[in-house]
């Protein structure tokens, strides 16, 4: 090893140990993102991917066999349609095991269904899995958790969520003598609790394949001409040689490798989602590591300053600039390695130790964990590079110092420092121009695409590759330019600090004198705020342009698809249930939404081409209440007149073609109809979930031979309803066997995303402020001691910390806001939206809330006692 | 070949320019032969430390020239100056001489390791140098485990390890008590008697008394000097 690196690594190793606090800080800054990446990798590798899919589909079986009613399936191959149709034999009469290689085993595959249970006056809907539970081949479907396995058709297991719902839980076990009764169906005894590994939070009944429950309405109606089996083959069997032979016997056999290696089968599509996410993930990881480098870089800069005399000694003893620089870089290497390894270990620990939490969050049982070692090695390498990156600029700085200045601990301003802000202005200008130009180009291309014939083709997207690349590259250039300017900006602020009160004056001048630590922290805050603001602009535009926004005062309710009896009974249940829901809500009322259907009850919908990007939905029969609900306002005279004249009112311009809409039914054989139509724009914030896409008048429906069906009722209520009221109403609806759709959920998701964005910005700001204030406290002990000596009150230290936090977070937030707004303008059309909407609430939280929080936290965690130490260490 | 191990010829050092111009040294000429110890005395701000920095190539003169073992420092680039400091010139400062993360032996071996010498050989040379100053038993101790005097001895060992033969000492006893300071000067004297050339900056006359020649600086100029004292045995020759 070169003579220069050996002493450098030795000094680095021991310096890391000697300055444990700073070393832990830097290692933690590097390690935490690595830990996060490790956790994500463990979760993704375990919960997604071909092996997981294969387990979900067929457990540990070597394949799935579908025994059809046909004596042969010529041309069938894995990946083909699994609905094999009626044939000439009985599938139940086929002895599958006789057709498999000797030593094979076949057990009936899971038959899934939905069932209504009657619990007194309540209807409780549950999933049903009919499967030989207890067999090793079916453990992926259901497992016994407590009690005993069912022994006959009159017994079943239930899951804990269902047991809770039915009040059959007693100290973690099912109550003795518990039974469940299908609505207008048989009763069976409950012998224990089951767990469904792939969906632990669903109310489910697990029963043998010959369970009495198959006579219940909902299950009895299901016709299934084919029988499914899970197959275990003897070791060494070539499954790919087996399926053609079985196909000749009328059996569709899907080997496990169809799921684990789909690319080997012509009819299967390999899941390349991973490729599509690499770009955004790389971007997030890249900017994340930039944050780490900046924050850790501040700590390294302080360390290098404190160590400058030692570095001067190296120079005095014959060390060149390279030797001196290596001494700092070696610390970056050491801490990068420690951070990377510690991060991976910690992440692994979080994965293993947090098993119950992950199971609850994912709703799945996790038997074992899988990690992707290639990407973990990459993550570790990135961690190592982050350490080196953080140490790079401080290393270059000390390497360029004159030995005499290093020995005297004298830091001179270089010519480059003076020129940097000027170069930064140019770089920033180039970057901003690039971002804006990319945004304009993106807008142009989006508009051109919308006006092109491909606009309604769901398989064609606008060409946004160049503007996307432009935003990425120019954005990065703009960030670099702003970082270069920040040093000059802070210096300028420091020069003008004379008029500020004492703490503010000290804080601003401290920031100016110690730009080696304040500029990286400000840059880190600026980048995360810019990212948060840019994303907020994009989400605001998406919300404005979305056709799925819903008012917060409506629940839409559907009847139960497995309801017993005639339509009249389903209708009665729907009306009774929604009336009960409305009664449970302040100002609650119901609005019936009649839909067009054929005489046999088949729904009539708006027709779109197979390749169309348009969405489709039901056609409603107009009445004043449902029109007002869907449009968000009372229909005007012109609209009513158009309806009367026989026109269809389409609520999505996409489905109109030359002034007409096409209708279709789900009943094949009934020809499509073209109706004259016009577009009626819906205002923002109108309910659209499960409501009609178009309206015809009752007269038009009658002329077409359509009848009015009632599938959907909306429940409206006053804005004063609390979340508790809404939850109770939803439970009331479900107790009546209804399906309730809550628009709050999607709005909550949007709110959560905005909260996460602001929270992320706040967290990094707090981190940057905390790191810098801690470093400042370490560097400023002598100055603080002087303050104490001249009689400053102890609380002065707190106000000084608060002022420092305000300088860092304030400057970083303002710069981030400006940059984020520019980038937000550019990336909005990249997400397919042209509307530019300002996210005022998010901006207010970020611009005001984040600095205020930073100041408050800085003051709270700073001790008020001033140090009484001698000025010279 | 010059007779001097280190020679400053009419050296000038000016800091700043215009109104802020300060003349730290003005036309100073000093030569130190192998085996000789020259002391430089003067009040604060007289240019003593500047003289020492110029002598070892840590700083460059504005005028004149500096020669170390016949090599003109003005003709060297930064790499050349660094090589000179590794192989020819050693510094001892008032305090904070040693790198806290290295043991005594490692501190002494540092210039040799920086020069590419293998660890084993560098350590052997370091132990030899430590023995010569009487602190070989401290080889594996860290600086914070040693007294001030012991640290200064280790610094002297480092200054003269391997091929180094020029010792530049800037107030090496300034942070020590008088007894320890005397002991350190004794070591420096002994190394010079063994062949090293020493340039010692001090403001204490009793420490300067260990030198063969004393030069007095004031405001960057030599204002007086004692001349070279004769060797002790020549005094005895004169007496007999």
Coordinates of N, CA, C and O in Angstrom, one line a residue, chain A residues 250-392:
Chain A
X250 N -57.4 -33.5 -21.5 CA -58.4 -32.5 -21.1 C -58.1 -31.8 -19.8 O -59.0 -31.3 -19.1
X251 N -56.8 -31.8 -19.4 CA -56.4 -31.2 -18.2 C -55.5 -30.1 -18.4 O -54.4 -30.3 -19.1
X252 N -55.8 -28.9 -17.9 CA -54.9 -27.8 -18.1 C -54.0 -27.7 -16.9 O -54.4 -27.4 -15.8
X253 N -52.7 -28.0 -17.1 CA -51.8 -28.0 -16.0 C -50.8 -26.8 -16.1 O -50.1 -26.6 -17.1
X254 N -50.8 -26.0 -15.1 CA -49.9 -24.9 -15.0 C -48.8 -25.1 -14.1 O -49.0 -25.2 -12.8
X255 N -47.6 -25.4 -14.6 CA -46.4 -25.6 -13.7 C -46.1 -24.4 -12.9 O -46.4 -23.3 -13.3
X256 N -45.4 -24.6 -11.8 CA -45.0 -23.5 -10.9 C -44.1 -22.5 -11.7 O -44.2 -21.3 -11.5
X257 N -43.3 -23.0 -12.6 CA -42.4 -22.1 -13.3 C -43.1 -21.1 -14.2 O -42.5 -20.1 -14.6
X258 N -44.4 -21.3 -14.5 CA -45.1 -20.3 -15.3 C -45.2 -19.0 -14.5 O -45.2 -17.9 -15.1
X259 N -45.2 -19.1 -13.2 CA -45.3 -17.9 -12.3 C -43.9 -17.4 -12.0 O -43.6 -16.2 -12.0
X260 N -43.0 -18.4 -11.7 CA -41.6 -17.9 -11.3 C -40.8 -17.5 -12.5 O -39.9 -16.6 -12.3
X261 N -41.0 -18.1 -13.6 CA -40.2 -17.7 -14.8 C -41.1 -17.5 -16.0 O -41.1 -18.3 -17.0
X262 N -42.0 -16.5 -16.0 CA -43.0 -16.4 -17.1 C -42.4 -16.2 -18.4 O -43.0 -16.4 -19.4
X263 N -41.2 -15.6 -18.4 CA -40.6 -15.3 -19.8 C -40.3 -16.5 -20.6 O -40.2 -16.4 -21.8
X264 N -40.4 -17.7 -20.0 CA -40.2 -19.0 -20.7 C -41.4 -19.4 -21.5 O -41.4 -20.3 -22.3
X265 N -42.6 -18.7 -21.3 CA -43.8 -19.2 -21.8 C -44.4 -18.1 -22.7 O -44.5 -17.0 -22.3
X266 N -44.7 -18.4 -24.0 CA -45.0 -17.4 -25.0 C -46.3 -16.6 -24.6 O -46.4 -15.4 -25.0
X267 N -47.2 -17.2 -23.9 CA -48.4 -16.5 -23.6 C -48.4 -15.7 -22.3 O -49.3 -15.0 -22.0
X268 N -47.2 -15.8 -21.6 CA -47.1 -15.1 -20.4 C -46.4 -13.8 -20.6 O -45.5 -13.7 -21.4
X269 N -46.7 -12.8 -19.8 CA -46.0 -11.5 -19.8 C -45.1 -11.4 -18.5 O -45.6 -11.6 -17.4
X270 N -43.8 -11.2 -18.8 CA -42.9 -11.0 -17.6 C -43.2 -9.6 -17.0 O -43.5 -8.6 -17.7
X271 N -43.2 -9.6 -15.7 CA -43.5 -8.3 -15.0 C -42.3 -7.5 -15.0 O -41.3 -7.7 -14.4
X272 N -42.3 -6.4 -15.8 CA -41.2 -5.5 -15.9 C -41.4 -4.2 -15.1 O -40.8 -3.2 -15.4
X273 N -42.3 -4.3 -14.1 CA -42.6 -3.1 -13.3 C -41.3 -2.6 -12.7 O -41.1 -1.4 -12.5
X274 N -40.4 -3.5 -12.3 CA -39.2 -3.1 -11.7 C -38.4 -2.1 -12.5 O -37.8 -1.2 -12.0
X275 N -38.4 -2.4 -13.9 CA -37.6 -1.5 -14.7 C -38.2 -0.1 -14.7 O -37.6 0.9 -14.7
X276 N -39.6 0.0 -14.7 CA -40.2 1.3 -14.8 C -40.0 2.1 -13.5 O -40.1 3.3 -13.5
X277 N -39.7 1.4 -12.4 CA -39.5 2.1 -11.2 C -38.1 2.5 -10.9 O -37.8 3.2 -10.0
X278 N -37.2 1.9 -11.7 CA -35.7 2.2 -11.5 C -35.5 3.7 -11.6 O -34.8 4.3 -10.8
X279 N -36.0 4.4 -12.6 CA -35.8 5.8 -12.8 C -36.2 6.6 -11.6 O -35.3 7.3 -11.0
X280 N -37.5 6.6 -11.2 CA -37.9 7.4 -10.1 C -37.1 7.0 -8.8 O -36.7 7.8 -8.0
X281 N -36.9 5.6 -8.6 CA -36.1 5.2 -7.4 C -34.7 5.8 -7.4 O -34.2 6.3 -6.4
X282 N -34.1 5.7 -8.6 CA -32.7 6.2 -8.7 C -32.7 7.7 -8.4 O -31.8 8.2 -7.7
X283 N -33.7 8.4 -8.9 CA -33.8 9.8 -8.6 C -33.9 10.1 -7.1 O -33.2 11.0 -6.6
X284 N -34.8 9.4 -6.5 CA -35.1 9.6 -5.1 C -33.8 9.2 -4.3 O -33.4 10.0 -3.4
X285 N -33.2 8.1 -4.6 CA -32.0 7.7 -3.9 C -30.9 8.7 -4.2 O -30.1 9.1 -3.2
X286 N -30.7 9.2 -5.4 CA -29.7 10.1 -5.7 C -29.8 11.4 -4.9 O -28.9 11.9 -4.3
X287 N -31.1 12.0 -4.9 CA -31.2 13.2 -4.1 C -31.1 12.9 -2.6 O -30.7 13.8 -1.9
X288 N -31.6 11.7 -2.2 CA -31.5 11.4 -0.8 C -30.0 11.3 -0.4 O -29.6 11.9 0.7
X289 N -29.2 10.7 -1.2 CA -27.8 10.6 -0.8 C -27.1 12.0 -0.9 O -26.2 12.3 -0.2
X290 N -27.6 12.9 -1.8 CA -27.1 14.2 -1.9 C -27.4 14.9 -0.5 O -26.5 15.7 0.0
X291 N -28.6 14.7 0.0 CA -28.9 15.3 1.3 C -27.9 14.8 2.4 O -27.4 15.5 3.2
X292 N -27.6 13.4 2.3 CA -26.7 12.9 3.3 C -25.3 13.5 3.2 O -24.7 13.8 4.2
X293 N -24.9 13.6 1.9 CA -23.5 14.1 1.7 C -23.4 15.6 2.2 O -22.4 15.9 2.9
X294 N -24.5 16.3 2.0 CA -24.5 17.7 2.5 C -24.5 17.8 4.0 O -23.7 18.5 4.6
X295 N -25.3 17.0 4.7 CA -25.4 17.1 6.1 C -24.2 16.5 6.7 O -23.6 17.1 7.7
X296 N -23.7 15.4 6.2 CA -22.5 14.8 6.8 C -21.3 15.6 6.4 O -20.3 15.7 7.2
X297 N -21.4 16.3 5.3 CA -20.3 17.1 4.8 C -20.1 18.3 5.8 O -18.9 18.7 6.1
X298 N -21.2 18.8 6.4 CA -21.0 19.9 7.4 C -20.2 19.4 8.6 O -19.3 20.0 9.1
X299 N -20.6 18.1 9.0 CA -19.9 17.6 10.2 C -18.4 17.3 9.8 O -17.5 17.5 10.6
X300 N -18.1 16.9 8.6 CA -16.7 16.6 8.2 C -16.0 18.0 8.1 O -14.8 18.0 8.5
X301 N -16.6 19.0 7.6 CA -16.0 20.3 7.5 C -15.5 20.8 8.9 O -14.4 21.3 9.1
X302 N -16.4 20.6 9.9 CA -16.1 21.1 11.2 C -14.9 20.2 11.7 O -14.0 20.7 12.4
X303 N -15.0 18.9 11.5 CA -14.0 18.0 12.0 C -12.6 18.4 11.4 O -11.6 18.4 12.1
X304 N -12.6 18.6 10.1 CA -11.4 19.0 9.4 C -10.8 20.3 10.0 O -9.6 20.4 10.2
X305 N -11.7 21.2 10.3 CA -11.2 22.5 10.9 C -10.6 22.3 12.2 O -9.5 22.8 12.6
X306 N -11.2 21.4 13.0 CA -10.7 21.2 14.4 C -9.4 20.4 14.3 O -8.6 20.4 15.2
X307 N -9.2 19.7 13.2 CA -8.1 18.8 13.1 C -6.9 19.5 12.3 O -5.9 18.9 12.0
X308 N -7.1 20.8 11.9 CA -6.3 21.4 11.0 C -4.8 21.5 11.5 O -3.9 21.4 10.7
X309 N -4.7 21.7 12.8 CA -3.3 21.7 13.2 C -2.6 20.4 13.1 O -1.4 20.4 12.7
X310 N -3.3 19.3 13.3 CA -2.7 18.0 13.1 C -2.3 17.8 11.6 O -1.3 17.3 11.3
X311 N -3.2 18.3 10.8 CA -2.9 18.2 9.4 C -1.8 19.1 9.0 O -0.9 18.7 8.1
X312 N -1.6 20.2 9.7 CA -0.4 21.0 9.4 C 0.8 20.3 9.9 O 1.9 20.5 9.2
X313 N 0.7 19.5 11.0 CA 1.9 18.8 11.4 C 2.3 17.8 10.4 O 3.5 17.5 10.2
X314 N 1.3 17.1 9.7 CA 1.7 16.2 8.7 C 2.4 16.9 7.6 O 3.4 16.4 7.0
X315 N 1.9 18.1 7.2 CA 2.6 18.9 6.2 C 4.0 19.3 6.6 O 5.0 19.2 5.9
X316 N 4.1 19.7 7.9 CA 5.4 20.1 8.4 C 6.4 18.9 8.5 O 7.6 19.1 8.4
X317 N 5.9 17.7 8.5 CA 6.8 16.5 8.5 C 6.9 15.9 7.2 O 7.3 14.7 7.0
X318 N 6.6 16.7 6.2 CA 6.9 16.2 4.8 C 5.7 15.7 4.1 O 5.9 15.2 3.0
X319 N 4.5 15.8 4.6 CA 3.4 15.4 3.9 C 3.0 16.4 2.8 O 3.0 17.6 3.0
X320 N 2.7 15.8 1.6 CA 2.2 16.7 0.6 C 0.7 17.0 0.8 O 0.1 16.5 1.7
X321 N 0.2 17.8 -0.1 CA -1.2 18.1 -0.1 C -2.0 16.8 -0.2 O -3.1 16.7 0.4
X322 N -1.6 15.9 -1.0 CA -2.3 14.6 -1.2 C -2.3 13.9 0.1 O -3.3 13.3 0.5
X323 N -1.2 13.8 0.8 CA -1.1 13.1 2.1 C -2.1 13.7 3.1 O -2.8 13.0 3.8
X324 N -2.2 15.1 3.1 CA -3.1 15.8 4.0 C -4.5 15.5 3.6 O -5.3 15.1 4.5
X325 N -4.8 15.6 2.4 CA -6.2 15.3 1.9 C -6.6 13.9 2.2 O -7.8 13.6 2.6
X326 N -5.7 12.9 2.0 CA -6.1 11.5 2.3 C -6.4 11.3 3.7 O -7.2 10.4 4.0
X327 N -5.8 12.1 4.6 CA -6.1 11.9 6.0 C -7.6 12.2 6.3 O -8.2 11.5 7.1
X328 N -8.1 13.2 5.6 CA -9.6 13.5 5.8 C -10.4 12.5 5.0 O -11.5 12.0 5.5
X329 N -10.0 12.2 3.8 CA -10.8 11.2 3.0 C -10.9 9.9 3.6 O -11.9 9.2 3.5
X330 N -9.7 9.5 4.3 CA -9.7 8.2 4.9 C -10.8 8.1 6.0 O -11.4 7.1 6.3
X331 N -11.1 9.2 6.7 CA -12.1 9.3 7.7 C -13.5 9.1 7.0 O -14.4 8.4 7.5
X332 N -13.6 9.7 5.8 CA -14.9 9.5 5.1 C -15.1 8.1 4.7 O -16.2 7.6 4.8
X333 N -14.0 7.5 4.3 CA -14.1 6.1 3.9 C -14.5 5.2 5.1 O -15.3 4.3 5.0
X334 N -13.8 5.5 6.2 CA -14.0 4.7 7.4 C -15.5 4.8 7.9 O -16.2 3.9 8.1
X335 N -16.0 6.1 7.9 CA -17.3 6.3 8.4 C -18.4 5.9 7.4 O -19.4 5.4 7.8
X336 N -18.0 6.0 6.1 CA -18.9 5.5 5.1 C -19.1 4.0 5.2 O -20.2 3.5 5.2
X337 N -18.0 3.3 5.5 CA -18.1 1.8 5.7 C -18.9 1.5 6.9 O -19.8 0.6 6.9
X338 N -18.5 2.2 8.0 CA -19.3 1.9 9.3 C -20.7 2.2 9.1 O -21.6 1.4 9.5
X339 N -21.1 3.3 8.5 CA -22.5 3.7 8.3 C -23.2 2.7 7.4 O -24.3 2.3 7.7
X340 N -22.5 2.3 6.4 CA -23.2 1.3 5.4 C -23.5 0.0 6.1 O -24.6 -0.6 6.1
X341 N -22.4 -0.5 6.8 CA -22.6 -1.8 7.5 C -23.6 -1.7 8.6 O -24.5 -2.6 8.7
X342 N -23.5 -0.7 9.4 CA -24.4 -0.5 10.5 C -25.9 -0.3 10.0 O -26.8 -0.9 10.6
X343 N -26.0 0.4 8.9 CA -27.3 0.6 8.3 C -27.9 -0.6 7.9 O -29.1 -0.9 8.1
X344 N -27.1 -1.5 7.2 CA -27.7 -2.8 6.7 C -28.1 -3.6 7.9 O -29.2 -4.3 7.8
X345 N -27.2 -3.7 8.9 CA -27.5 -4.5 10.1 C -28.8 -4.0 10.8 O -29.7 -4.8 11.1
X346 N -28.9 -2.7 10.9 CA -30.0 -2.2 11.6 C -31.3 -2.4 10.8 O -32.4 -2.8 11.3
X347 N -31.2 -2.2 9.5 CA -32.4 -2.4 8.6 C -32.8 -3.9 8.7 O -34.0 -4.2 8.8
X348 N -31.8 -4.8 8.7 CA -32.2 -6.2 8.8 C -32.9 -6.5 10.1 O -33.9 -7.3 10.2
X349 N -32.4 -5.9 11.2 CA -33.0 -6.1 12.5 C -34.4 -5.6 12.5 O -35.3 -6.2 13.1
X350 N -34.6 -4.4 11.9 CA -36.0 -3.8 11.9 C -36.9 -4.8 11.1 O -38.1 -5.0 11.5
X351 N -36.4 -5.3 10.1 CA -37.2 -6.3 9.3 C -37.6 -7.5 10.1 O -38.8 -7.8 10.3
X352 N -36.6 -8.1 10.7 CA -36.9 -9.3 11.5 C -37.7 -9.1 12.7 O -38.7 -9.7 13.0
X353 N -37.3 -8.0 13.5 CA -37.9 -7.8 14.7 C -39.3 -7.2 14.5 O -40.2 -7.4 15.4
X354 N -39.5 -6.6 13.4 CA -40.8 -5.9 13.2 C -41.8 -6.8 12.5 O -42.8 -6.3 11.9
X355 N -41.5 -8.1 12.5 CA -42.4 -9.1 11.7 C -43.9 -8.9 12.0 O -44.7 -8.7 11.1
X356 N -44.3 -8.9 13.3 CA -45.8 -8.7 13.5 C -46.3 -7.4 13.0 O -47.4 -7.4 12.5
X357 N -45.5 -6.4 13.0 CA -46.0 -5.1 12.5 C -46.1 -5.1 11.0 O -47.1 -4.7 10.4
X358 N -45.1 -5.7 10.3 CA -45.3 -5.8 8.9 C -46.4 -6.7 8.5 O -47.1 -6.4 7.5
X359 N -46.7 -7.7 9.3 CA -47.8 -8.6 8.9 C -49.1 -7.8 9.1 O -50.0 -8.0 8.3
X360 N -49.2 -7.0 10.1 CA -50.4 -6.2 10.3 C -50.5 -5.2 9.1 O -51.6 -5.0 8.6
X361 N -49.5 -4.5 8.8 CA -49.5 -3.5 7.7 C -49.9 -4.1 6.4 O -50.6 -3.5 5.6
X362 N -49.3 -5.3 6.1 CA -49.5 -5.8 4.8 C -50.7 -6.7 4.7 O -51.2 -7.1 3.6
X363 N -51.2 -7.1 5.9 CA -52.4 -8.1 5.9 C -52.0 -9.4 5.4 O -52.8 -10.2 4.9
X364 N -50.7 -9.8 5.5 CA -50.3 -11.1 5.1 C -49.4 -11.8 6.2 O -48.7 -11.1 6.9
X365 N -49.4 -13.1 6.2 CA -48.5 -13.8 7.1 C -47.2 -13.9 6.4 O -47.1 -14.2 5.2
X366 N -46.1 -13.6 7.1 CA -44.8 -13.7 6.5 C -44.0 -14.8 7.2 O -43.7 -14.7 8.4
X367 N -43.8 -15.9 6.4 CA -43.1 -17.0 7.0 C -41.6 -16.9 7.1 O -40.9 -17.3 8.0
X368 N -41.0 -16.3 6.0 CA -39.6 -16.1 6.0 C -39.3 -14.8 5.2 O -40.1 -14.4 4.4
X369 N -38.1 -14.3 5.4 CA -37.7 -13.0 4.7 C -36.8 -13.3 3.6 O -35.9 -14.2 3.7
X370 N -36.9 -12.5 2.5 CA -35.9 -12.6 1.4 C -35.3 -11.3 1.2 O -36.0 -10.3 1.3
X371 N -34.0 -11.3 0.9 CA -33.3 -10.0 0.6 C -32.6 -10.2 -0.8 O -32.3 -11.3 -1.2
X372 N -32.5 -9.0 -1.5 CA -31.8 -9.0 -2.8 C -30.4 -8.6 -2.5 O -30.2 -7.4 -2.4
X373 N -29.5 -9.5 -2.5 CA -28.1 -9.1 -2.1 C -27.5 -8.2 -3.2 O -26.7 -7.3 -2.8
X374 N -27.8 -8.4 -4.5 CA -27.2 -7.4 -5.4 C -27.5 -5.9 -5.1 O -26.6 -5.1 -5.0
X375 N -28.8 -5.7 -4.8 CA -29.1 -4.3 -4.5 C -28.6 -3.8 -3.2 O -28.3 -2.6 -3.0
X376 N -28.5 -4.8 -2.2 CA -27.9 -4.4 -0.9 C -26.5 -4.0 -1.0 O -26.0 -3.1 -0.4
X377 N -25.8 -4.7 -1.9 CA -24.3 -4.4 -2.1 C -24.2 -3.0 -2.7 O -23.4 -2.2 -2.4
X378 N -25.2 -2.8 -3.7 CA -25.2 -1.4 -4.3 C -25.5 -0.4 -3.3 O -24.8 0.7 -3.2
X379 N -26.4 -0.6 -2.4 CA -26.8 0.3 -1.3 C -25.6 0.6 -0.4 O -25.3 1.7 -0.1
X380 N -24.9 -0.5 -0.1 CA -23.7 -0.3 0.8 C -22.6 0.5 0.0 O -22.0 1.3 0.6
X381 N -22.4 0.2 -1.2 CA -21.5 1.0 -2.0 C -21.8 2.5 -2.1 O -21.0 3.3 -2.0
X382 N -23.1 2.7 -2.2 CA -23.6 4.1 -2.2 C -23.3 4.7 -0.9 O -22.9 5.9 -0.8
X383 N -23.5 4.0 0.2 CA -23.2 4.5 1.6 C -21.7 4.9 1.7 O -21.3 5.9 2.2
X384 N -20.9 4.0 1.2 CA -19.4 4.2 1.2 C -19.1 5.4 0.4 O -18.3 6.3 0.9
X385 N -19.7 5.6 -0.7 CA -19.4 6.7 -1.6 C -19.9 8.0 -0.9 O -19.3 9.1 -1.1
X386 N -21.0 7.9 -0.2 CA -21.5 9.1 0.5 C -20.5 9.6 1.5 O -20.3 10.8 1.7
X387 N -19.9 8.6 2.2 CA -18.9 9.0 3.2 C -17.7 9.7 2.5 O -17.3 10.8 2.9
X388 N -17.3 9.2 1.4 CA -16.2 9.8 0.7 C -16.7 11.1 0.1 O -15.9 12.1 0.1
X389 N -17.9 11.2 -0.4 CA -18.4 12.4 -0.9 C -18.5 13.5 0.1 O -18.2 14.7 -0.2
X390 N -18.9 13.1 1.3 CA -19.0 14.1 2.4 C -17.7 14.7 2.8 O -17.6 15.8 3.2
X391 N -16.7 13.8 2.7 CA -15.3 14.2 3.1 C -14.5 14.9 2.0 O -13.5 15.5 2.2
X392 N -15.1 14.9 0.8 CA -14.3 15.3 -0.4 C -13.9 16.8 -0.3 O -12.7 17.2 -0.4

